[in-house]
Coordinates of C-alpha atoms in Angstrom, one line a residue:
Chain A
E23 CA 11.2 17.5 0.6
I24 CA 10.5 17.4 -3.1
V25 CA 6.9 18.3 -3.9
L26 CA 5.3 16.8 -7.0
T27 CA 2.4 18.8 -8.5
Q28 CA 0.1 17.1 -11.0
S29 CA -2.1 18.7 -13.5
P30 CA -4.9 18.8 -14.3
A31 CA -6.7 17.4 -11.3
T32 CA -9.3 15.9 -13.6
L33 CA -9.2 15.1 -17.3
S34 CA -12.5 14.4 -19.0
L35 CA -12.1 12.6 -22.3
S36 CA -13.8 10.1 -24.5
P37 CA -12.5 6.6 -25.4
G38 CA -10.1 6.8 -28.3
E39 CA -8.9 10.3 -27.4
R40 CA -5.3 11.2 -26.4
A41 CA -4.6 11.9 -22.7
T42 CA -1.7 14.1 -21.6
L43 CA -0.9 14.3 -17.9
S44 CA 1.7 16.5 -16.3
C45 CA 3.8 16.1 -13.2
R46 CA 6.1 18.9 -12.1
A47 CA 8.8 18.6 -9.4
S48 CA 9.8 21.4 -7.0
Q49 CA 13.4 20.6 -7.8
S50 CA 15.2 18.4 -10.2
V51 CA 14.6 14.6 -9.8
S52 CA 16.7 13.7 -12.8
S53 CA 14.8 10.8 -14.4
N54 CA 13.9 9.2 -11.1
L55 CA 10.2 9.3 -11.6
A56 CA 7.5 6.7 -11.9
W57 CA 3.8 6.8 -12.8
Y58 CA 1.1 4.6 -11.3
Q59 CA -2.5 3.8 -12.2
Q60 CA -5.1 3.2 -9.6
K61 CA -8.6 2.0 -10.1
P62 CA -11.3 2.2 -7.4
G63 CA -10.9 -0.4 -4.6
Q64 CA -7.5 -1.5 -6.0
A65 CA -3.9 -1.0 -5.1
P66 CA -1.9 1.2 -7.5
R67 CA 0.0 -0.5 -10.4
I68 CA 3.3 0.8 -11.7
I69 CA 3.1 1.7 -15.4
I70 CA 6.2 3.8 -16.1
Y71 CA 9.5 3.9 -14.3
E72 CA 12.6 6.1 -14.7
A73 CA 10.4 8.6 -16.5
S74 CA 10.1 6.8 -19.8
N75 CA 10.3 3.0 -19.4
R76 CA 7.1 1.0 -19.5
A77 CA 6.7 -1.5 -16.8
T78 CA 6.2 -5.2 -17.5
G79 CA 3.0 -5.9 -19.3
V80 CA 2.0 -2.3 -19.8
P81 CA 0.5 -1.6 -23.3
A82 CA 2.4 0.5 -25.8
R83 CA -0.3 3.2 -25.8
F84 CA 1.2 4.4 -22.5
S85 CA 4.4 6.5 -22.7
G86 CA 6.3 8.7 -20.4
S87 CA 8.7 11.6 -21.1
G88 CA 10.6 14.3 -19.3
S89 CA 13.5 14.8 -17.0
G90 CA 14.6 17.3 -14.4
T91 CA 11.4 19.0 -13.2
D92 CA 8.8 18.4 -15.9
F93 CA 7.3 15.1 -16.8
T94 CA 4.4 13.9 -19.0
L95 CA 2.4 10.7 -19.1
T96 CA 0.7 10.2 -22.4
I97 CA -2.0 7.7 -23.3
S98 CA -2.2 7.7 -27.0
S99 CA -5.7 6.4 -27.4
L100 CA -7.8 5.8 -24.3
E101 CA -9.3 2.4 -23.8
P102 CA -12.3 1.9 -21.4
E103 CA -9.9 0.3 -18.9
D104 CA -7.6 3.3 -18.8
F105 CA -10.1 5.5 -16.9
A106 CA -8.5 5.7 -13.5
V107 CA -6.4 7.9 -11.2
Y108 CA -2.8 8.4 -12.1
Y109 CA 0.0 9.3 -9.7
C110 CA 3.6 10.3 -10.2
Q111 CA 6.3 9.4 -7.6
H112 CA 10.0 10.3 -7.3
R113 CA 12.8 8.4 -5.8
Y114 CA 15.5 11.1 -5.9
N115 CA 17.4 12.1 -2.8
W116 CA 15.0 10.5 -0.3
P117 CA 13.6 10.2 2.3
P118 CA 11.0 11.1 1.9
L119 CA 9.6 9.4 -1.1
T120 CA 6.7 11.6 -2.3
F121 CA 3.7 11.2 -4.7
G122 CA 1.9 13.8 -6.6
G123 CA -1.7 14.6 -5.8
G124 CA -3.1 12.6 -8.7
T125 CA -4.9 13.1 -11.9
K126 CA -8.3 11.5 -12.5
V127 CA -9.0 10.5 -16.1
E128 CA -12.8 10.3 -16.4
I129 CA -15.1 9.4 -19.2
K130 CA -16.6 12.5 -20.8
Chain B
V28 CA 4.6 -12.3 -5.3
Q29 CA 1.9 -11.9 -2.7
L30 CA 1.7 -9.3 0.1
V31 CA -1.2 -9.7 2.6
E32 CA -1.8 -7.1 5.2
S33 CA -3.8 -7.6 8.4
G34 CA -4.4 -6.0 11.7
G35 CA -6.4 -3.0 10.6
G36 CA -9.5 -1.8 12.5
V37 CA -10.7 0.9 14.8
V38 CA -8.2 2.4 17.2
Q39 CA -8.7 5.2 19.7
H40 CA -6.7 8.2 20.3
G41 CA -4.0 7.2 22.8
G42 CA -4.3 3.6 21.8
S43 CA -2.0 1.5 19.6
L44 CA -2.3 -0.9 16.7
R45 CA 0.1 -3.2 15.0
L46 CA -0.3 -4.0 11.3
S47 CA 1.3 -7.0 9.7
C48 CA 2.2 -7.9 6.1
A49 CA 2.8 -11.5 5.2
A50 CA 5.0 -11.9 2.2
S51 CA 5.4 -14.8 -0.2
G52 CA 6.7 -15.6 -3.6
F53 CA 10.0 -13.8 -3.4
S54 CA 13.1 -13.8 -1.2
F55 CA 11.7 -11.5 1.5
S56 CA 15.0 -11.2 3.4
R57 CA 16.7 -9.7 0.4
Y58 CA 14.5 -6.7 -0.2
G59 CA 13.6 -3.5 1.5
M60 CA 9.9 -3.0 2.4
H61 CA 7.7 0.0 2.6
W62 CA 4.4 1.1 4.1
V63 CA 2.3 3.5 2.0
R64 CA -1.1 4.8 3.1
Q65 CA -4.1 6.4 1.5
A66 CA -6.7 8.4 3.4
P67 CA -10.3 8.0 2.2
G68 CA -10.7 9.8 -1.1
R69 CA -7.2 11.1 -1.0
G70 CA -3.8 10.5 -2.6
L71 CA -0.9 8.2 -1.7
E72 CA 1.5 9.0 1.1
W73 CA 4.7 7.1 1.8
V74 CA 4.9 6.2 5.5
A75 CA 8.1 4.2 6.2
F76 CA 10.9 2.0 4.8
I77 CA 13.0 -0.7 6.3
R78 CA 16.1 -2.2 4.7
Y79 CA 16.3 -5.8 3.9
D80 CA 18.3 -6.6 7.1
G81 CA 16.3 -4.2 9.4
D82 CA 19.3 -2.0 10.0
H83 CA 18.1 1.1 8.3
K84 CA 14.6 2.6 8.8
Y85 CA 13.2 5.8 7.4
Y86 CA 9.9 7.6 8.3
A87 CA 7.7 10.3 6.9
D88 CA 7.8 13.4 9.2
S89 CA 4.0 12.9 9.8
V90 CA 4.6 9.6 11.7
K91 CA 8.1 10.0 13.0
G92 CA 8.3 9.2 16.7
R93 CA 4.8 7.6 16.7
F94 CA 5.1 4.7 14.3
T95 CA 7.7 1.9 14.2
I96 CA 8.5 -0.3 11.2
S97 CA 10.0 -3.7 11.8
R98 CA 10.4 -7.0 10.1
D99 CA 10.9 -10.7 11.0
N100 CA 12.8 -12.3 8.2
S101 CA 12.3 -15.8 9.7
K102 CA 8.6 -15.3 9.4
N103 CA 8.6 -13.3 6.1
T104 CA 6.6 -10.7 7.8
L105 CA 6.7 -6.9 7.9
Y106 CA 5.1 -4.9 10.7
L107 CA 4.0 -1.3 11.5
Q108 CA 3.5 -0.4 15.1
M109 CA 1.1 2.6 15.4
D110 CA 1.2 4.4 18.7
T111 CA -0.8 7.5 19.8
P112 CA -2.7 7.6 16.5
R113 CA -4.3 10.8 15.3
D114 CA -7.4 11.5 13.2
E115 CA -5.2 12.1 10.2
D116 CA -3.8 8.5 10.4
T117 CA -7.1 7.1 9.2
A118 CA -6.3 5.5 5.9
V119 CA -5.8 2.3 4.0
Y120 CA -2.3 1.0 4.7
Y121 CA -0.5 -0.9 2.0
C122 CA 2.8 -2.7 2.3
A123 CA 4.7 -2.5 -0.9
N124 CA 8.1 -3.2 -2.4
Q125 CA 10.0 -4.1 -5.5
D126 CA 11.8 -7.3 -6.4
D127 CA 13.1 -6.0 -9.8
P128 CA 16.4 -4.0 -9.6
N129 CA 14.9 -1.6 -12.2
Y130 CA 12.2 -0.6 -9.8
T131 CA 14.4 0.1 -6.7
Y132 CA 12.6 2.6 -4.5
Y133 CA 9.5 2.4 -6.7
F134 CA 6.7 0.0 -6.0
D135 CA 5.8 -2.8 -8.2
N136 CA 4.3 -5.2 -5.6
W137 CA 1.4 -4.1 -3.4
G138 CA -0.8 -5.7 -0.9
Q139 CA -4.6 -5.3 -0.9
G140 CA -4.4 -2.9 2.0
T141 CA -5.8 -2.8 5.5
L142 CA -8.1 0.0 6.7
V143 CA -7.2 1.8 9.9
T144 CA -9.8 4.1 11.4
V145 CA -8.8 6.4 14.3
S146 CA -11.8 7.2 16.5
S147 CA -12.3 9.2 19.6

């Protein structure tokens, strides 16, 4: 099973600041990684797929990078609606599909 | 696309529960479907997958042998049969899938979730 480790667990930032979230895989997942945003009481929403492609309708302030074992989600300038929990997920050599433990981006 | 789960509730150890997910807005019989769960205050956990035709099924180790995923393409409905549930099965259960080839084995469609509580 491929384990995804996200860091930090919590990121405290102000609107307008840059957010950098990390996801590390226990073995290479090539570029087979997605990022999701989840707000309280809602289902997750895909924001990045294949490591660096923005999903439909996702603002350009969101970007993803990385391949192999190290991945980054960057939010260039936080908007109020971006404060949420973010998860990474791989689809490489499954089952199982696995998610990271999540990073909460909270208002400082 | 709309996915609507139902069937959640309180279930006792040794009992059973069947969750349903009614799908609409896409060609249900052409796409694989997943169940994903989220324990209260915790992260996401993939539970099970069924291929578009029902011929291939995969499970997380945590539920293998206790849960059964199935589908009825004539009713556009996905199911999850939960037998001998454990405390750790308490969670919101989402059905999820993708209908865009770019998102294969990612999840771009989610239901609203249905809460299952395992009680003694």
